[in-house]
Amino acid sequence: MFDYYYIVLVVPTLLLSLYAQFKVKSTFAKYSQIQTQRRITGKEAAKLLMRTNGISDVGIQQVAGSLSDHYDPAGKMLRLSEPVYDKTSIAAVGVAAHETGHAIQDKEKYGPLVLRSTLVPVANIGSTAGPYLALAGIIFSINLLLNLGIILFAVAVLFYFVTLPVEIDASRRALKVLESNAVLSQDELRGAKKVLTAAALTYIASALTAMANLIRLILIARDRR
């Protein structure tokens, strides 16, 4: 029954995650080869968009890796990866604008972002310790450990689902400010939207995979009663 739940619930979402990773990498690679008409870099686009939205307390740093871009609300820092920071491609500008969208959310105290930031400490514990506690509960037949693991992991799953509206809204804001500030042409905006849509799919896949694993643990716990 343990393997049955894994095959039926988890494997399909893992396949979706693999497809999502392939899609975001291939789409990003494609639009990284297409330069914007304005030849504006990711860093320059982020600075422009933050300035036009009245944000002056957020810094911009370059970080190593690819697709490692993120906004740190605690440190008030926009961190852009090497293929984004000083590149003038449609992908670079789109990703930089997306991260700027998070900075705009932070300035406006966007509810889901505030909730996600609050959940981070517990979600980190839940995503790491939760499955191990549940596994220990199964191996040693200790229902208390199994149930505690499920509860902790449920918080992590909640975090994944709270992340979805945060990311989708950031992309919506990004495309809006890119258009209103004439950073990208209409054709370029369509390319940027494809990049951000592909990225959103990875978050959806992660949330579904986490939910599938949670349901699997709940069903295992039910079968043990």
mmCIF file of C-alpha atoms in Angstrom:
data_model
loop_
_atom_site.group_PDB
_atom_site.id
_atom_site.type_symbol
_atom_site.label_atom_id
_atom_site.label_comp_id
_atom_site.label_asym_id
_atom_site.label_seq_id
_atom_site.Cartn_x
_atom_site.Cartn_y
_atom_site.Cartn_z
ATOM 1 C CA MET A 1 0.000 0.000 0.000
ATOM 2 C CA PHE A 2 2.925 2.306 0.765
ATOM 3 C CA ASP A 3 4.292 1.902 -2.789
ATOM 4 C CA TYR A 4 0.801 2.142 -4.263
ATOM 5 C CA TYR A 5 0.204 5.566 -2.757
ATOM 6 C CA TYR A 6 3.613 6.747 -3.937
ATOM 7 C CA ILE A 7 3.026 5.572 -7.508
ATOM 8 C CA VAL A 8 -0.514 6.913 -7.766
ATOM 9 C CA LEU A 9 -0.068 10.219 -5.930
ATOM 10 C CA VAL A 10 3.573 11.273 -6.013
ATOM 11 C CA VAL A 11 5.017 9.954 -9.270
ATOM 12 C CA PRO A 12 2.664 11.983 -11.531
ATOM 13 C CA THR A 13 3.565 15.215 -9.717
ATOM 14 C CA LEU A 14 7.264 14.378 -9.921
ATOM 15 C CA LEU A 15 6.901 13.961 -13.680
ATOM 16 C CA LEU A 16 5.144 17.329 -13.808
ATOM 17 C CA SER A 17 8.040 18.838 -11.835
ATOM 18 C CA LEU A 18 10.560 17.417 -14.313
ATOM 19 C CA TYR A 19 8.582 18.886 -17.201
ATOM 20 C CA ALA A 20 8.320 22.249 -15.409
ATOM 21 C CA GLN A 21 12.086 22.350 -14.840
ATOM 22 C CA PHE A 22 12.727 21.512 -18.486
ATOM 23 C CA LYS A 23 10.222 24.139 -19.620
ATOM 24 C CA VAL A 24 11.608 26.976 -17.518
ATOM 25 C CA LYS A 25 15.216 26.211 -18.451
ATOM 26 C CA SER A 26 14.491 25.907 -22.174
ATOM 27 C CA THR A 27 12.271 29.010 -22.250
ATOM 28 C CA PHE A 28 14.811 31.034 -20.285
ATOM 29 C CA ALA A 29 17.596 29.842 -22.582
ATOM 30 C CA LYS A 30 15.593 30.781 -25.677
ATOM 31 C CA TYR A 31 14.806 34.325 -24.560
ATOM 32 C CA SER A 32 18.283 34.814 -23.119
ATOM 33 C CA GLN A 33 19.465 34.820 -26.724
ATOM 34 C CA ILE A 34 17.097 37.615 -27.776
ATOM 35 C CA GLN A 35 18.254 41.129 -26.869
ATOM 36 C CA THR A 36 15.845 43.937 -26.005
ATOM 37 C CA GLN A 37 15.558 46.954 -28.272
ATOM 38 C CA ARG A 38 16.506 49.322 -25.449
ATOM 39 C CA ARG A 39 19.558 47.236 -24.492
ATOM 40 C CA ILE A 40 18.702 47.691 -20.833
ATOM 41 C CA THR A 41 20.249 45.251 -18.360
ATOM 42 C CA GLY A 42 18.412 43.357 -15.653
ATOM 43 C CA LYS A 43 19.994 45.550 -12.990
ATOM 44 C CA GLU A 44 19.085 48.748 -14.851
ATOM 45 C CA ALA A 45 15.514 47.568 -15.362
ATOM 46 C CA ALA A 46 15.162 46.743 -11.668
ATOM 47 C CA LYS A 47 16.537 50.158 -10.672
ATOM 48 C CA LEU A 48 14.186 51.943 -13.062
ATOM 49 C CA LEU A 49 11.117 50.034 -11.941
ATOM 50 C CA MET A 50 11.894 50.493 -8.247
ATOM 51 C CA ARG A 51 12.502 54.210 -8.750
ATOM 52 C CA THR A 52 9.212 54.688 -10.608
ATOM 53 C CA ASN A 53 7.426 52.854 -7.790
ATOM 54 C CA GLY A 54 8.988 54.970 -5.057
ATOM 55 C CA ILE A 55 11.311 52.289 -3.683
ATOM 56 C CA SER A 56 14.651 53.655 -2.483
ATOM 57 C CA ASP A 57 15.590 51.341 0.395
ATOM 58 C CA VAL A 58 16.234 48.154 -1.602
ATOM 59 C CA GLY A 59 19.705 47.227 -2.871
ATOM 60 C CA ILE A 60 20.686 45.040 -5.813
ATOM 61 C CA GLN A 61 23.341 42.327 -5.672
ATOM 62 C CA GLN A 62 24.719 39.882 -8.192
ATOM 63 C CA VAL A 63 24.712 36.240 -7.093
ATOM 64 C CA ALA A 64 26.245 33.144 -8.615
ATOM 65 C CA GLY A 65 24.333 30.527 -10.543
ATOM 66 C CA SER A 66 21.443 30.526 -12.968
ATOM 67 C CA LEU A 67 17.783 31.034 -12.041
ATOM 68 C CA SER A 68 18.896 31.768 -8.476
ATOM 69 C CA ASP A 69 17.252 35.204 -8.525
ATOM 70 C CA HIS A 70 15.225 36.193 -5.479
ATOM 71 C CA TYR A 71 14.090 39.088 -3.322
ATOM 72 C CA ASP A 72 15.056 39.128 0.356
ATOM 73 C CA PRO A 73 12.390 41.128 2.245
ATOM 74 C CA ALA A 74 14.284 40.897 5.546
ATOM 75 C CA GLY A 75 17.519 42.257 4.099
ATOM 76 C CA LYS A 76 15.787 44.564 1.603
ATOM 77 C CA MET A 77 17.929 43.131 -1.171
ATOM 78 C CA LEU A 78 17.219 42.159 -4.763
ATOM 79 C CA ARG A 79 19.602 39.359 -5.761
ATOM 80 C CA LEU A 80 20.014 38.768 -9.474
ATOM 81 C CA SER A 81 21.910 35.856 -11.018
ATOM 82 C CA GLU A 82 24.751 36.204 -13.502
ATOM 83 C CA PRO A 83 22.556 35.638 -16.615
ATOM 84 C CA VAL A 84 20.215 38.407 -15.414
ATOM 85 C CA TYR A 85 22.239 41.069 -13.578
ATOM 86 C CA ASP A 86 24.181 42.655 -16.445
ATOM 87 C CA LYS A 87 22.512 41.024 -19.457
ATOM 88 C CA THR A 88 20.186 42.815 -21.887
ATOM 89 C CA SER A 89 18.043 39.878 -22.961
ATOM 90 C CA ILE A 90 14.266 39.620 -22.763
ATOM 91 C CA ALA A 91 14.663 36.829 -20.193
ATOM 92 C CA ALA A 92 17.003 38.917 -18.025
ATOM 93 C CA VAL A 93 14.711 41.932 -17.970
ATOM 94 C CA GLY A 94 11.624 39.782 -17.369
ATOM 95 C CA VAL A 95 13.162 37.967 -14.403
ATOM 96 C CA ALA A 96 14.570 41.202 -12.928
ATOM 97 C CA ALA A 97 11.132 42.798 -13.224
ATOM 98 C CA HIS A 98 9.546 39.778 -11.524
ATOM 99 C CA GLU A 99 11.873 40.116 -8.537
ATOM 100 C CA THR A 100 11.163 43.853 -8.489
ATOM 101 C CA GLY A 101 7.497 42.885 -8.312
ATOM 102 C CA HIS A 102 8.270 41.251 -4.952
ATOM 103 C CA ALA A 103 9.886 44.477 -3.752
ATOM 104 C CA ILE A 104 6.725 46.343 -4.746
ATOM 105 C CA GLN A 105 4.656 43.754 -2.859
ATOM 106 C CA ASP A 106 6.840 44.295 0.181
ATOM 107 C CA LYS A 107 6.409 48.055 0.020
ATOM 108 C CA GLU A 108 2.629 47.664 -0.192
ATOM 109 C CA LYS A 109 2.549 45.000 2.557
ATOM 110 C CA TYR A 110 0.908 42.528 0.189
ATOM 111 C CA GLY A 111 -0.964 40.057 2.415
ATOM 112 C CA PRO A 112 0.210 36.716 0.957
ATOM 113 C CA LEU A 113 3.849 37.920 1.002
ATOM 114 C CA VAL A 114 3.553 38.910 4.668
ATOM 115 C CA LEU A 115 1.996 35.521 5.457
ATOM 116 C CA ARG A 116 4.711 33.674 3.520
ATOM 117 C CA SER A 117 7.461 35.543 5.375
ATOM 118 C CA THR A 118 5.795 34.636 8.676
ATOM 119 C CA LEU A 119 5.608 30.960 7.716
ATOM 120 C CA VAL A 120 9.249 30.653 6.594
ATOM 121 C CA PRO A 121 10.811 29.509 9.935
ATOM 122 C CA VAL A 122 8.158 26.884 10.675
ATOM 123 C CA ALA A 123 7.932 25.801 7.032
ATOM 124 C CA ASN A 124 11.677 25.204 6.920
ATOM 125 C CA ILE A 125 11.415 22.940 9.951
ATOM 126 C CA GLY A 126 8.334 21.229 8.564
ATOM 127 C CA SER A 127 9.846 20.501 5.161
ATOM 128 C CA THR A 128 13.011 18.984 6.645
ATOM 129 C CA ALA A 129 12.000 17.422 9.963
ATOM 130 C CA GLY A 130 8.386 16.550 9.096
ATOM 131 C CA PRO A 131 9.061 13.700 6.627
ATOM 132 C CA TYR A 132 11.816 12.221 8.836
ATOM 133 C CA LEU A 133 9.571 12.221 11.903
ATOM 134 C CA ALA A 134 6.784 10.620 9.881
ATOM 135 C CA LEU A 135 9.188 7.986 8.529
ATOM 136 C CA ALA A 136 10.462 7.255 12.039
ATOM 137 C CA GLY A 137 6.877 6.909 13.207
ATOM 138 C CA ILE A 138 6.204 4.377 10.446
ATOM 139 C CA ILE A 139 9.387 2.354 11.012
ATOM 140 C CA PHE A 140 9.093 2.210 14.801
ATOM 141 C CA SER A 141 5.272 2.099 14.856
ATOM 142 C CA ILE A 142 5.013 5.279 16.933
ATOM 143 C CA ASN A 143 1.824 7.050 15.888
ATOM 144 C CA LEU A 144 2.707 10.170 17.857
ATOM 145 C CA LEU A 145 5.832 10.707 15.726
ATOM 146 C CA LEU A 146 3.904 9.974 12.540
ATOM 147 C CA ASN A 147 1.169 12.475 13.389
ATOM 148 C CA LEU A 148 3.669 15.124 14.481
ATOM 149 C CA GLY A 149 5.539 14.675 11.222
ATOM 150 C CA ILE A 150 2.319 15.092 9.268
ATOM 151 C CA ILE A 151 1.412 18.284 11.126
ATOM 152 C CA LEU A 152 4.848 19.818 10.559
ATOM 153 C CA PHE A 153 4.863 18.841 6.898
ATOM 154 C CA ALA A 154 1.356 20.299 6.503
ATOM 155 C CA VAL A 155 2.773 23.720 7.422
ATOM 156 C CA ALA A 156 5.366 23.318 4.676
ATOM 157 C CA VAL A 157 2.616 22.421 2.215
ATOM 158 C CA LEU A 158 0.693 25.526 3.272
ATOM 159 C CA PHE A 159 3.833 27.554 2.542
ATOM 160 C CA TYR A 160 4.004 26.144 -0.981
ATOM 161 C CA PHE A 161 0.404 27.106 -1.676
ATOM 162 C CA VAL A 162 0.768 30.581 -0.159
ATOM 163 C CA THR A 163 3.757 31.038 -2.467
ATOM 164 C CA LEU A 164 1.601 30.561 -5.589
ATOM 165 C CA PRO A 165 -0.380 33.838 -5.410
ATOM 166 C CA VAL A 166 2.797 35.682 -4.359
ATOM 167 C CA GLU A 167 4.671 34.525 -7.458
ATOM 168 C CA ILE A 168 1.759 34.948 -9.862
ATOM 169 C CA ASP A 169 1.055 38.450 -8.566
ATOM 170 C CA ALA A 170 4.737 39.400 -8.857
ATOM 171 C CA SER A 171 4.720 38.341 -12.512
ATOM 172 C CA ARG A 172 1.527 40.292 -13.126
ATOM 173 C CA ARG A 173 3.068 43.383 -11.576
ATOM 174 C CA ALA A 174 6.273 42.843 -13.573
ATOM 175 C CA LEU A 175 4.529 42.755 -16.932
ATOM 176 C CA LYS A 176 2.404 45.751 -15.979
ATOM 177 C CA VAL A 177 5.331 47.981 -14.981
ATOM 178 C CA LEU A 178 7.441 46.850 -17.946
ATOM 179 C CA GLU A 179 4.646 47.959 -20.262
ATOM 180 C CA SER A 180 3.740 51.191 -18.450
ATOM 181 C CA ASN A 181 7.392 52.273 -18.401
ATOM 182 C CA ALA A 182 7.955 51.243 -22.032
ATOM 183 C CA VAL A 183 10.881 49.036 -21.021
ATOM 184 C CA LEU A 184 9.833 46.316 -23.455
ATOM 185 C CA SER A 185 7.943 46.396 -26.737
ATOM 186 C CA GLN A 186 4.723 44.414 -27.151
ATOM 187 C CA ASP A 187 6.573 41.565 -28.868
ATOM 188 C CA GLU A 188 9.181 41.534 -26.119
ATOM 189 C CA LEU A 189 6.474 41.539 -23.457
ATOM 190 C CA ARG A 190 5.037 38.378 -24.972
ATOM 191 C CA GLY A 191 8.448 36.746 -24.650
ATOM 192 C CA ALA A 192 8.841 37.913 -21.055
ATOM 193 C CA LYS A 193 5.377 36.540 -20.251
ATOM 194 C CA LYS A 194 6.378 33.128 -21.599
ATOM 195 C CA VAL A 195 9.463 33.113 -19.371
ATOM 196 C CA LEU A 196 7.475 34.075 -16.277
ATOM 197 C CA THR A 197 4.647 31.635 -17.075
ATOM 198 C CA ALA A 198 7.172 28.801 -17.357
ATOM 199 C CA ALA A 199 8.652 29.826 -14.000
ATOM 200 C CA ALA A 200 5.181 29.842 -12.417
ATOM 201 C CA LEU A 201 4.689 26.244 -13.548
ATOM 202 C CA THR A 202 7.610 25.158 -11.354
ATOM 203 C CA TYR A 203 5.882 26.623 -8.291
ATOM 204 C CA ILE A 204 2.624 24.897 -9.191
ATOM 205 C CA ALA A 205 4.423 21.579 -9.646
ATOM 206 C CA SER A 206 6.237 21.960 -6.309
ATOM 207 C CA ALA A 207 2.984 22.708 -4.495
ATOM 208 C CA LEU A 208 1.225 19.702 -6.046
ATOM 209 C CA THR A 209 4.159 17.409 -5.245
ATOM 210 C CA ALA A 210 4.149 18.569 -1.623
ATOM 211 C CA MET A 211 0.372 18.083 -1.395
ATOM 212 C CA ALA A 212 0.626 14.594 -2.910
ATOM 213 C CA ASN A 213 3.239 13.623 -0.324
ATOM 214 C CA LEU A 214 1.088 15.008 2.486
ATOM 215 C CA ILE A 215 -1.973 13.075 1.322
ATOM 216 C CA ARG A 216 0.189 9.944 1.066
ATOM 217 C CA LEU A 217 1.325 10.340 4.677
ATOM 218 C CA ILE A 218 -2.249 10.925 5.856
ATOM 219 C CA LEU A 219 -3.459 7.785 4.059
ATOM 220 C CA ILE A 220 -0.609 5.745 5.545
ATOM 221 C CA ALA A 221 -1.537 7.029 9.022
ATOM 222 C CA ARG A 222 -5.183 6.165 8.389
ATOM 223 C CA ASP A 223 -4.303 2.623 7.328
ATOM 224 C CA ARG A 224 -2.359 2.090 10.554
ATOM 225 C CA ARG A 225 -5.359 2.761 12.756
#
